[in-house]
Every structure is written in C-alpha cells, then in structure tokens.
PDB file of C-alpha atoms and ligand atoms in Angstrom:
ATOM      1  CA  MET A  11      -3.654 -18.452 -28.464  1.00  0.00           C
ATOM      2  CA  ASP A  12       0.154 -18.492 -27.936  1.00  0.00           C
ATOM      3  CA  LYS A  13       1.564 -21.789 -25.888  1.00  0.00           C
ATOM      4  CA  ARG A  14       4.462 -20.083 -25.143  1.00  0.00           C
ATOM      5  CA  PRO A  15       5.506 -19.664 -21.731  1.00  0.00           C
ATOM      6  CA  ILE A  16       6.003 -16.875 -20.132  1.00  0.00           C
ATOM      7  CA  GLY A  17       9.799 -15.395 -18.511  1.00  0.00           C
ATOM      8  CA  ILE A  18       9.432 -13.830 -15.318  1.00  0.00           C
ATOM      9  CA  PHE A  19      13.075 -12.809 -13.473  1.00  0.00           C
ATOM     10  CA  ASP A  20      14.802 -11.220 -10.118  1.00  0.00           C
ATOM     11  CA  SER A  21      17.705 -11.110  -8.553  1.00  0.00           C
ATOM     12  CA  GLY A  22      17.077 -13.871  -6.271  1.00  0.00           C
ATOM     13  CA  VAL A  23      13.627 -15.506  -4.116  1.00  0.00           C
ATOM     14  CA  GLY A  24      12.162 -12.167  -4.051  1.00  0.00           C
ATOM     15  CA  GLY A  25      10.497 -12.359  -7.806  1.00  0.00           C
ATOM     16  CA  LEU A  26       8.240 -15.823  -7.001  1.00  0.00           C
ATOM     17  CA  THR A  27       5.585 -13.303  -5.390  1.00  0.00           C
ATOM     18  CA  VAL A  28       4.780 -11.999  -8.651  1.00  0.00           C
ATOM     19  CA  VAL A  29       5.052 -15.708  -9.850  1.00  0.00           C
ATOM     20  CA  LYS A  30       2.637 -16.358  -6.982  1.00  0.00           C
ATOM     21  CA  GLN A  31      -0.190 -14.250  -8.272  1.00  0.00           C
ATOM     22  CA  ILE A  32       0.558 -14.771 -11.538  1.00  0.00           C
ATOM     23  CA  ILE A  33       0.252 -18.487 -11.159  1.00  0.00           C
ATOM     24  CA  LYS A  34      -3.321 -17.412  -9.202  1.00  0.00           C
ATOM     25  CA  MET A  35      -4.368 -15.063 -12.083  1.00  0.00           C
ATOM     26  CA  LEU A  36      -2.961 -17.287 -14.973  1.00  0.00           C
ATOM     27  CA  PRO A  37      -2.757 -21.162 -13.662  1.00  0.00           C
ATOM     28  CA  GLU A  38      -2.904 -22.709 -17.268  1.00  0.00           C
ATOM     29  CA  GLU A  39       0.269 -20.387 -18.256  1.00  0.00           C
ATOM     30  CA  ASP A  40       3.666 -22.215 -18.680  1.00  0.00           C
ATOM     31  CA  ILE A  41       6.485 -20.236 -16.414  1.00  0.00           C
ATOM     32  CA  ILE A  42       9.780 -20.068 -16.613  1.00  0.00           C
ATOM     33  CA  TYR A  43      11.686 -18.272 -13.831  1.00  0.00           C
ATOM     34  CA  PHE A  44      14.977 -17.168 -13.445  1.00  0.00           C
ATOM     35  CA  GLY A  45      16.260 -16.525  -9.865  1.00  0.00           C
ATOM     36  CA  ASP A  46      19.921 -14.813  -9.740  1.00  0.00           C
ATOM     37  CA  THR A  47      21.140 -16.060  -7.126  1.00  0.00           C
ATOM     38  CA  ALA A  48      24.459 -15.766  -7.507  1.00  0.00           C
ATOM     39  CA  ARG A  49      24.451 -11.939  -8.331  1.00  0.00           C
ATOM     40  CA  VAL A  50      21.900 -10.970  -5.720  1.00  0.00           C
ATOM     41  CA  PRO A  51      21.378  -8.179  -3.977  1.00  0.00           C
ATOM     42  CA  TYR A  52      21.399  -5.873  -7.198  1.00  0.00           C
ATOM     43  CA  GLY A  53      19.851  -3.062  -4.966  1.00  0.00           C
ATOM     44  CA  ALA A  54      23.607  -1.916  -4.267  1.00  0.00           C
ATOM     45  CA  LYS A  55      24.735  -2.034  -7.342  1.00  0.00           C
ATOM     46  CA  SER A  56      25.226   0.369  -9.906  1.00  0.00           C
ATOM     47  CA  LYS A  57      22.332   1.152 -13.446  1.00  0.00           C
ATOM     48  CA  ALA A  58      24.977   0.318 -15.628  1.00  0.00           C
ATOM     49  CA  THR A  59      25.264  -3.374 -13.877  1.00  0.00           C
ATOM     50  CA  VAL A  60      22.172  -4.054 -13.238  1.00  0.00           C
ATOM     51  CA  THR A  61      21.283  -3.493 -16.764  1.00  0.00           C
ATOM     52  CA  LYS A  62      23.977  -5.831 -18.090  1.00  0.00           C
ATOM     53  CA  PHE A  63      22.338  -8.409 -15.351  1.00  0.00           C
ATOM     54  CA  SER A  64      19.087  -8.072 -16.849  1.00  0.00           C
ATOM     55  CA  GLU A  65      19.966  -8.231 -20.349  1.00  0.00           C
ATOM     56  CA  GLN A  66      21.874 -11.615 -20.217  1.00  0.00           C
ATOM     57  CA  ILE A  67      18.859 -13.254 -18.220  1.00  0.00           C
ATOM     58  CA  ILE A  68      16.747 -11.845 -21.014  1.00  0.00           C
ATOM     59  CA  ARG A  69      18.929 -13.434 -23.852  1.00  0.00           C
ATOM     60  CA  PHE A  70      18.820 -16.395 -21.698  1.00  0.00           C
ATOM     61  CA  LEU A  71      14.733 -16.764 -21.093  1.00  0.00           C
ATOM     62  CA  LYS A  72      14.742 -15.691 -25.159  1.00  0.00           C
ATOM     63  CA  THR A  73      16.652 -19.400 -25.606  1.00  0.00           C
ATOM     64  CA  LYS A  74      13.152 -21.027 -23.671  1.00  0.00           C
ATOM     65  CA  ASN A  75      11.345 -19.069 -26.458  1.00  0.00           C
ATOM     66  CA  VAL A  76       9.115 -17.017 -24.103  1.00  0.00           C
ATOM     67  CA  LYS A  77       6.454 -15.273 -25.275  1.00  0.00           C
ATOM     68  CA  ALA A  78       6.864 -12.247 -22.863  1.00  0.00           C
ATOM     69  CA  ILE A  79       8.548 -10.930 -19.845  1.00  0.00           C
ATOM     70  CA  VAL A  80       8.215  -9.935 -16.779  1.00  0.00           C
ATOM     71  CA  ILE A  81      10.486  -7.922 -14.680  1.00  0.00           C
ATOM     72  CA  ALA A  82       9.764  -9.313 -11.085  1.00  0.00           C
ATOM     73  CA  CYS A  83      12.138  -6.803  -9.250  1.00  0.00           C
ATOM     74  CA  ASN A  84      11.523  -3.272  -9.020  1.00  0.00           C
ATOM     75  CA  THR A  85      15.568  -2.799  -8.828  1.00  0.00           C
ATOM     76  CA  VAL A  86      15.195  -3.530 -12.780  1.00  0.00           C
ATOM     77  CA  SER A  87      12.013  -2.190 -13.487  1.00  0.00           C
ATOM     78  CA  SER A  88      12.262   1.298 -12.090  1.00  0.00           C
ATOM     79  CA  ASN A  89      16.325   1.481 -13.246  1.00  0.00           C
ATOM     80  CA  CYS A  90      16.316  -0.489 -16.237  1.00  0.00           C
ATOM     81  CA  TYR A  91      12.957  -0.618 -17.594  1.00  0.00           C
ATOM     82  CA  GLU A  92      12.585   1.981 -20.684  1.00  0.00           C
ATOM     83  CA  SER A  93      16.451   0.679 -22.020  1.00  0.00           C
ATOM     84  CA  LEU A  94      15.312  -3.123 -21.886  1.00  0.00           C
ATOM     85  CA  SER A  95      12.102  -2.404 -23.889  1.00  0.00           C
ATOM     86  CA  GLU A  96      14.677  -0.887 -26.443  1.00  0.00           C
ATOM     87  CA  THR A  97      17.143  -3.649 -26.502  1.00  0.00           C
ATOM     88  CA  PHE A  98      14.090  -6.197 -26.771  1.00  0.00           C
ATOM     89  CA  PRO A  99      11.392  -4.365 -28.765  1.00  0.00           C
ATOM     90  CA  GLU A 100      10.436  -8.187 -29.976  1.00  0.00           C
ATOM     91  CA  LEU A 101       8.952  -9.023 -26.971  1.00  0.00           C
ATOM     92  CA  PRO A 102       6.431  -7.580 -24.368  1.00  0.00           C
ATOM     93  CA  ILE A 103       7.975  -6.335 -20.981  1.00  0.00           C
ATOM     94  CA  ILE A 104       6.023  -5.697 -18.317  1.00  0.00           C
ATOM     95  CA  GLU A 105       7.505  -4.212 -14.972  1.00  0.00           C
ATOM     96  CA  VAL A 106       6.003  -3.719 -11.578  1.00  0.00           C
ATOM     97  CA  VAL A 107       6.138   0.140 -10.279  1.00  0.00           C
ATOM     98  CA  THR A 108       3.140   1.256 -12.442  1.00  0.00           C
ATOM     99  CA  SER A 109       1.278  -1.596 -10.687  1.00  0.00           C
ATOM    100  CA  GLY A 110       2.528  -0.626  -7.024  1.00  0.00           C
ATOM    101  CA  VAL A 111       2.121   3.460  -8.313  1.00  0.00           C
ATOM    102  CA  GLU A 112      -1.605   2.627  -9.098  1.00  0.00           C
ATOM    103  CA  THR A 113      -2.421   0.168  -6.596  1.00  0.00           C
ATOM    104  CA  CYS A 114      -0.980   3.227  -3.932  1.00  0.00           C
ATOM    105  CA  ILE A 115      -3.288   5.477  -5.311  1.00  0.00           C
ATOM    106  CA  SER A 116      -6.633   3.830  -5.104  1.00  0.00           C
ATOM    107  CA  VAL A 117      -5.705   2.917  -1.236  1.00  0.00           C
ATOM    108  CA  THR A 118      -3.880   6.034   0.001  1.00  0.00           C
ATOM    109  CA  LYS A 119      -6.720   8.607   1.729  1.00  0.00           C
ATOM    110  CA  ASN A 120      -4.549  11.174   3.470  1.00  0.00           C
ATOM    111  CA  LYS A 121      -2.401  11.317   0.406  1.00  0.00           C
ATOM    112  CA  LYS A 122       1.185  10.671   2.727  1.00  0.00           C
ATOM    113  CA  VAL A 123       2.740   7.617   0.979  1.00  0.00           C
ATOM    114  CA  GLY A 124       5.447   5.500   2.632  1.00  0.00           C
ATOM    115  CA  LEU A 125       7.825   4.019  -0.243  1.00  0.00           C
ATOM    116  CA  ILE A 126      10.521   0.951   1.169  1.00  0.00           C
ATOM    117  CA  GLY A 127      12.992  -0.576  -1.853  1.00  0.00           C
ATOM    118  CA  THR A 128      16.362  -0.840  -2.181  1.00  0.00           C
ATOM    119  CA  GLN A 129      18.821   1.765  -2.053  1.00  0.00           C
ATOM    120  CA  ALA A 130      18.711   1.490  -5.917  1.00  0.00           C
ATOM    121  CA  THR A 131      14.925   2.089  -6.662  1.00  0.00           C
ATOM    122  CA  VAL A 132      14.340   4.542  -4.157  1.00  0.00           C
ATOM    123  CA  SER A 133      17.144   6.922  -5.131  1.00  0.00           C
ATOM    124  CA  SER A 134      16.136   6.210  -9.027  1.00  0.00           C
ATOM    125  CA  GLY A 135      13.239   8.306  -7.895  1.00  0.00           C
ATOM    126  CA  ALA A 136      10.131   6.176 -10.480  1.00  0.00           C
ATOM    127  CA  TYR A 137       7.925   5.796  -7.808  1.00  0.00           C
ATOM    128  CA  GLU A 138       8.220   9.068  -6.775  1.00  0.00           C
ATOM    129  CA  ARG A 139       7.676  10.667 -10.006  1.00  0.00           C
ATOM    130  CA  ARG A 140       4.971   8.928 -10.852  1.00  0.00           C
ATOM    131  CA  LEU A 141       3.208   9.268  -7.925  1.00  0.00           C
ATOM    132  CA  LYS A 142       3.644  12.831  -7.954  1.00  0.00           C
ATOM    133  CA  ARG A 143       2.049  12.908 -11.553  1.00  0.00           C
ATOM    134  CA  ALA A 144      -1.126  11.222 -10.598  1.00  0.00           C
ATOM    135  CA  ASP A 145      -1.455  13.289  -8.082  1.00  0.00           C
ATOM    136  CA  SER A 146       0.761  16.291  -6.935  1.00  0.00           C
ATOM    137  CA  GLU A 147      -0.301  16.346  -3.411  1.00  0.00           C
ATOM    138  CA  ILE A 148       1.133  13.080  -2.653  1.00  0.00           C
ATOM    139  CA  GLU A 149       3.703  13.402   0.013  1.00  0.00           C
ATOM    140  CA  VAL A 150       6.283  10.389  -0.265  1.00  0.00           C
ATOM    141  CA  TYR A 151       8.341   9.508   2.613  1.00  0.00           C
ATOM    142  CA  LYS A 152      11.110   7.067   1.396  1.00  0.00           C
ATOM    143  CA  LYS A 153      13.302   4.282   2.855  1.00  0.00           C
ATOM    144  CA  ALA A 154      15.859   1.970   1.669  1.00  0.00           C
ATOM    145  CA  CYS A 155      15.827  -1.281   3.514  1.00  0.00           C
ATOM    146  CA  PRO A 156      18.914  -3.375   1.915  1.00  0.00           C
ATOM    147  CA  LEU A 157      19.203  -5.562   5.321  1.00  0.00           C
ATOM    148  CA  PHE A 158      15.203  -7.108   3.929  1.00  0.00           C
ATOM    149  CA  VAL A 159      16.596  -8.838   1.207  1.00  0.00           C
ATOM    150  CA  PRO A 160      18.997 -10.953   2.993  1.00  0.00           C
ATOM    151  CA  LEU A 161      16.595 -11.294   5.621  1.00  0.00           C
ATOM    152  CA  ALA A 162      14.012 -12.544   2.987  1.00  0.00           C
ATOM    153  CA  GLU A 163      16.654 -14.822   1.209  1.00  0.00           C
ATOM    154  CA  GLU A 164      17.157 -16.857   4.754  1.00  0.00           C
ATOM    155  CA  GLY A 165      13.892 -17.136   5.208  1.00  0.00           C
ATOM    156  CA  TRP A 166      14.064 -15.220   8.494  1.00  0.00           C
ATOM    157  CA  THR A 167      10.556 -14.071   7.900  1.00  0.00           C
ATOM    158  CA  ASN A 168       9.388 -12.856  11.361  1.00  0.00           C
ATOM    159  CA  ASN A 169      12.081 -13.685  14.184  1.00  0.00           C
ATOM    160  CA  GLU A 170      13.591 -11.357  16.297  1.00  0.00           C
ATOM    161  CA  ILE A 171      16.342 -10.260  14.492  1.00  0.00           C
ATOM    162  CA  ALA A 172      13.381  -9.944  11.243  1.00  0.00           C
ATOM    163  CA  ARG A 173      11.467  -7.691  13.909  1.00  0.00           C
ATOM    164  CA  LEU A 174      14.499  -5.325  15.159  1.00  0.00           C
ATOM    165  CA  THR A 175      15.582  -4.787  11.199  1.00  0.00           C
ATOM    166  CA  VAL A 176      11.686  -4.223  10.700  1.00  0.00           C
ATOM    167  CA  LYS A 177      11.932  -1.255  13.451  1.00  0.00           C
ATOM    168  CA  GLU A 178      14.738   0.127  12.878  1.00  0.00           C
ATOM    169  CA  TYR A 179      13.445   0.683   9.454  1.00  0.00           C
ATOM    170  CA  LEU A 180      10.392   1.335   9.560  1.00  0.00           C
ATOM    171  CA  GLY A 181       9.794   3.472  12.950  1.00  0.00           C
ATOM    172  CA  GLY A 182      10.284   7.077  11.484  1.00  0.00           C
ATOM    173  CA  LEU A 183       7.998   6.400   8.246  1.00  0.00           C
ATOM    174  CA  VAL A 184       5.053   5.469  10.859  1.00  0.00           C
ATOM    175  CA  GLU A 185       5.900   8.989  12.866  1.00  0.00           C
ATOM    176  CA  LYS A 186       4.874  10.908   9.421  1.00  0.00           C
ATOM    177  CA  GLY A 187       1.178   9.402   9.802  1.00  0.00           C
ATOM    178  CA  ILE A 188       1.521   7.469   6.350  1.00  0.00           C
ATOM    179  CA  ASP A 189      -1.518   5.575   5.591  1.00  0.00           C
ATOM    180  CA  SER A 190      -0.348   3.490   2.994  1.00  0.00           C
ATOM    181  CA  LEU A 191       3.199   1.395   2.317  1.00  0.00           C
ATOM    182  CA  ILE A 192       4.255   0.346  -0.839  1.00  0.00           C
ATOM    183  CA  LEU A 193       6.442  -2.307  -0.808  1.00  0.00           C
ATOM    184  CA  GLY A 194       8.785  -1.603  -3.437  1.00  0.00           C
ATOM    185  CA  CYS A 195      10.751  -4.625  -3.629  1.00  0.00           C
ATOM    186  CA  THR A 196       9.639  -8.010  -4.238  1.00  0.00           C
ATOM    187  CA  HIS A 197      11.587  -9.649  -1.689  1.00  0.00           C
ATOM    188  CA  TYR A 198       9.756  -7.663   1.290  1.00  0.00           C
ATOM    189  CA  PRO A 199       6.217  -9.426   0.627  1.00  0.00           C
ATOM    190  CA  ILE A 200       8.229 -12.251   2.311  1.00  0.00           C
ATOM    191  CA  LEU A 201       8.569 -10.032   5.348  1.00  0.00           C
ATOM    192  CA  LYS A 202       4.975  -9.050   5.122  1.00  0.00           C
ATOM    193  CA  SER A 203       3.840  -9.868   8.685  1.00  0.00           C
ATOM    194  CA  CYS A 204       6.074  -8.754  10.506  1.00  0.00           C
ATOM    195  CA  ILE A 205       6.025  -5.507   8.535  1.00  0.00           C
ATOM    196  CA  GLY A 206       1.987  -5.408   8.884  1.00  0.00           C
ATOM    197  CA  GLU A 207       2.456  -6.012  12.588  1.00  0.00           C
ATOM    198  CA  PHE A 208       5.102  -3.318  13.432  1.00  0.00           C
ATOM    199  CA  VAL A 209       2.994   0.213  10.780  1.00  0.00           C
ATOM    200  CA  GLY A 210      -0.723  -1.347  12.364  1.00  0.00           C
ATOM    201  CA  GLU A 211      -3.889  -1.661  10.862  1.00  0.00           C
ATOM    202  CA  ASN A 212      -3.676   1.734  10.160  1.00  0.00           C
ATOM    203  CA  VAL A 213      -1.364   1.315   7.411  1.00  0.00           C
ATOM    204  CA  THR A 214      -2.590  -0.750   4.123  1.00  0.00           C
ATOM    205  CA  ILE A 215       0.421  -2.449   2.441  1.00  0.00           C
ATOM    206  CA  VAL A 216       0.795  -2.153  -1.048  1.00  0.00           C
ATOM    207  CA  ASP A 217       1.992  -5.071  -2.885  1.00  0.00           C
ATOM    208  CA  PRO A 218       2.147  -4.168  -6.343  1.00  0.00           C
ATOM    209  CA  ALA A 219       2.243  -8.080  -7.481  1.00  0.00           C
ATOM    210  CA  LYS A 220      -1.393  -8.838  -8.271  1.00  0.00           C
ATOM    211  CA  VAL A 221      -1.770  -5.774 -10.503  1.00  0.00           C
ATOM    212  CA  THR A 222       1.338  -6.837 -12.232  1.00  0.00           C
ATOM    213  CA  ALA A 223      -0.645 -10.140 -12.725  1.00  0.00           C
ATOM    214  CA  GLN A 224      -3.641  -8.126 -14.126  1.00  0.00           C
ATOM    215  CA  LYS A 225      -2.042  -5.967 -16.376  1.00  0.00           C
ATOM    216  CA  LEU A 226       0.447  -9.463 -17.786  1.00  0.00           C
ATOM    217  CA  LYS A 227      -3.801 -11.093 -18.031  1.00  0.00           C
ATOM    218  CA  GLU A 228      -4.879  -8.012 -19.825  1.00  0.00           C
ATOM    219  CA  PHE A 229      -1.898  -7.290 -22.167  1.00  0.00           C
ATOM    220  CA  LEU A 230      -2.455 -11.437 -22.792  1.00  0.00           C
ATOM    221  CA  ALA A 231      -5.786 -11.738 -23.478  1.00  0.00           C
ATOM    222  CA  GLU A 232      -5.706  -8.230 -25.733  1.00  0.00           C
ATOM    223  CA  HIS A 233      -3.270  -9.510 -27.832  1.00  0.00           C
ATOM    224  CA  ASP A 234      -4.742 -13.246 -28.206  1.00  0.00           C
ATOM    225  CA  MET A 235      -1.536 -14.405 -26.562  1.00  0.00           C
ATOM    226  CA  LEU A 236      -3.217 -16.434 -24.199  1.00  0.00           C
ATOM    227  CA  SER A 237      -1.884 -20.069 -23.883  1.00  0.00           C
ATOM    228  CA  GLY A 238      -5.984 -21.617 -24.402  1.00  0.00           C
ATOM    229  CA  ASN A 239      -4.222 -24.642 -21.728  1.00  0.00           C
ATOM    230  CA  THR A 240      -7.126 -26.286 -20.036  1.00  0.00           C
ATOM    231  CA  SER A 241      -4.957 -27.843 -17.506  1.00  0.00           C
ATOM    232  CA  GLU A 242      -2.381 -26.402 -14.805  1.00  0.00           C
ATOM    233  CA  GLY A 243       0.370 -24.964 -16.593  1.00  0.00           C
ATOM    234  CA  LYS A 244       4.654 -25.959 -16.285  1.00  0.00           C
ATOM    235  CA  ARG A 245       6.963 -24.460 -14.414  1.00  0.00           C
ATOM    236  CA  GLU A 246      10.054 -24.076 -14.554  1.00  0.00           C
ATOM    237  CA  PHE A 247      12.610 -22.566 -12.274  1.00  0.00           C
ATOM    238  CA  TYR A 248      16.150 -21.519 -13.109  1.00  0.00           C
ATOM    239  CA  VAL A 249      18.875 -19.604 -10.876  1.00  0.00           C
ATOM    240  CA  SER A 250      22.538 -18.768 -11.552  1.00  0.00           C
ATOM    241  CA  ASP A 251      24.499 -20.345  -8.653  1.00  0.00           C
ATOM    242  CA  ASP A 252      23.968 -23.168  -6.297  1.00  0.00           C
ATOM    243  CA  TYR A 253      21.369 -21.713  -3.698  1.00  0.00           C
ATOM    244  CA  ALA A 254      20.295 -24.453  -0.922  1.00  0.00           C
ATOM    245  CA  ASN A 255      17.686 -21.963   0.379  1.00  0.00           C
ATOM    246  CA  PHE A 256      15.923 -22.066  -3.127  1.00  0.00           C
ATOM    247  CA  ASP A 257      13.511 -24.615  -2.747  1.00  0.00           C
ATOM    248  CA  THR A 258      12.808 -24.151   0.312  1.00  0.00           C
ATOM    249  CA  MET A 259      11.413 -20.416  -0.059  1.00  0.00           C
ATOM    250  CA  CYS A 260       9.992 -21.935  -3.490  1.00  0.00           C
ATOM    251  CA  LEU A 261       8.211 -23.718  -1.083  1.00  0.00           C
ATOM    252  CA  ILE A 262       7.263 -20.939   1.715  1.00  0.00           C
ATOM    253  CA  VAL A 263       6.162 -18.530  -1.251  1.00  0.00           C
ATOM    254  CA  LEU A 264       4.386 -20.697  -3.871  1.00  0.00           C
ATOM    255  CA  SER A 265       3.161 -23.739  -1.363  1.00  0.00           C
ATOM    256  CA  SER A 266       4.590 -26.194  -3.440  1.00  0.00           C
ATOM    257  CA  PRO A 267       8.064 -27.816  -3.993  1.00  0.00           C
ATOM    258  CA  CYS A 268      10.310 -26.853  -6.643  1.00  0.00           C
ATOM    259  CA  LYS A 269      13.615 -27.907  -8.445  1.00  0.00           C
ATOM    260  CA  ALA A 270      15.518 -25.100  -9.413  1.00  0.00           C
ATOM    261  CA  GLU A 271      18.200 -25.610 -12.027  1.00  0.00           C
ATOM    262  CA  LYS A 272      22.054 -23.486 -12.377  1.00  0.00           C
ATOM    263  CA  VAL A 273      22.514 -22.079 -15.266  1.00  0.00           C
ATOM    264  CA  ASP A 274      25.593 -20.234 -17.044  1.00  0.00           C
ATOM    265  CA  ILE A 275      24.269 -16.930 -16.745  1.00  0.00           C
ATOM    266  CA  GLU A 276      27.623 -15.141 -18.041  1.00  0.00           C
ATOM    267  CA  LYS A 277      27.336 -17.252 -21.222  1.00  0.00           C
ATOM    268  CA  TYR A 278      24.643 -14.990 -22.370  1.00  0.00           C
TER     269      TYR A 278
HETATM  270  N1  DGL B 303      13.770  -8.159  -5.236  1.00  0.00           N
HETATM  271  C1  DGL B 303      14.501  -7.265  -6.226  1.00  0.00           C
HETATM  272  C2  DGL B 303      13.698  -5.950  -5.845  1.00  0.00           C
HETATM  273  O1  DGL B 303      12.230  -5.777  -6.216  1.00  0.00           O
HETATM  274  C3  DGL B 303      15.766  -7.052  -6.012  1.00  0.00           C
HETATM  275  C4  DGL B 303      16.462  -6.943  -3.986  1.00  0.00           C
HETATM  276  C5  DGL B 303      17.758  -7.127  -4.289  1.00  0.00           C
HETATM  277  O2  DGL B 303      18.424  -7.588  -5.205  1.00  0.00           O
HETATM  278  O3  DGL B 303      18.659  -6.003  -4.093  1.00  0.00           O
HETATM  279  O4  DGL B 303      14.198  -5.048  -5.993  1.00  0.00           O
END
C-alpha cells in the first residue's frame, strides 16, 4: 500500500479530462494536479522548452511527495517522455500516447485513422510510428488543430465559433473516409460533442484518457502502490498563473468545484 498522491500535469485545463477518468477509475486515490496556465499553449513550442517546463513541474510535484506521475498532455508525452523518464528514473511516469494507440487499434475496422493534436504532437510522428508498428496497413490522416486549445480554455465548447473551427480543421479528414479519430490532445475532449456532431456517428472518437487511467490502476496494483483508502481521495489543484476560468472549467469537466493555488513554477 502507498498512501502518497498521484501527480498529474498539463499545460492548462486539458489534463482535467484525464483527471476525470482517473477519479472514476481510482476514486480513493489522492491527486495533485498542476496546470501550467502561465505558459499554455505547449503545442507551438520547441521540444527543448516543453521538456524544461515539464522538468520544473515534475520537480514541483516531487515536493508534494507523489508516488507516480501522469503526463496528461499529448505534446509532452509524444516529445519528452523518454527524456523525462531518464531524468526522473525514481518515479514511475505514465503517458497518454500508448493508450491512444491501443484504443484506436481496437476500434478501427477500415484502418483509416484520423489524428488531431497540437502542431508539436502531430509533427513528432509519435502516434503514426506506433500505429504503424502495431499494424503496417493503417493509414494515418493527421491535422494540427491549434485553435482548439484556446477554445477549450475559454470554455467555448459548442458555440458557432467552435463549430466553424471544427469544420475548417476536420472537413478534409472526414473526406478521407476515416472510421476513427484520435483526440491527440487532452484539451480536445472538452470539445467532444462539437467534434462528434461534425464527424458523425460513423467515426469513432478515440480519447486516450480512459485507457490511461486503466493503465495507471494496473501499474499501481501490480506494484502494491494502491492507497488502500476506503473513502474518497483528496484532490489539490495548482496553476502557474491566476486564471479566472480554471475553476469554471474544473466544474464543467469534473462536475465539482475546485480552488486552484498559484505556484511560482520558475523556482523549480
Ligand atoms: N493538452 C495538451 C496536449 O494534450 C497541450 C495543449 C497545448 O498546450 O498546446 O497536447
């Protein structure tokens, strides 16, 4: 048994979509969430910069005595996972790309797969490489959708501007005949209903979050690291800058209010 909390981070509110699945899967675990609201978006930044930001966040989470880290961010998972694992060998680190790939392989029938994510995720080739390694016949049609991040951060989840943006980005992918669409950015499930309405019911939307939560549970169970608590876990939220919308988005995504505390992340 291990009563220490689980550390989870993202550039902003996107990772809350992963927190939601982790709370469902592991309700009795304590969680410390960090959203890098001062430096969002990550998707347009270089690998070196995003690696530095992630290292600072993990150092901060270590001060909270976390037992494992969940990278609730595809940009970090696809660009920095290996180097973060080397920098912090003492900490188990779970990322989201593996889960997205496995989920997608299990749902695609025609092997035409759409992948949307940030520019950094799409150009890393991480999803494509792993999908093709799993099944060389898979064709991946990809599109970076950078404007989905500010829409999600703003809570514009299904208004006219969101619908037009979805149409502009996804029109070309749907024309290719994809039968599944990977939401390769943890902000995008916030726009899921808008995306789903546009792509239609013949396209299965793949959100890596659920399988990520499952993998975390399996890992903790295998290593005897589940908390063993019998009551609901504690949840703490931290941000790197004041962000008025954080509490609102928490309520929208997690259906429960939260109060985020500000941390000077540059110190770490
Ligand atoms: N939510 C993140 C991801 O999954 C980062 C988005 C961003 O900050 O650009 O990629």
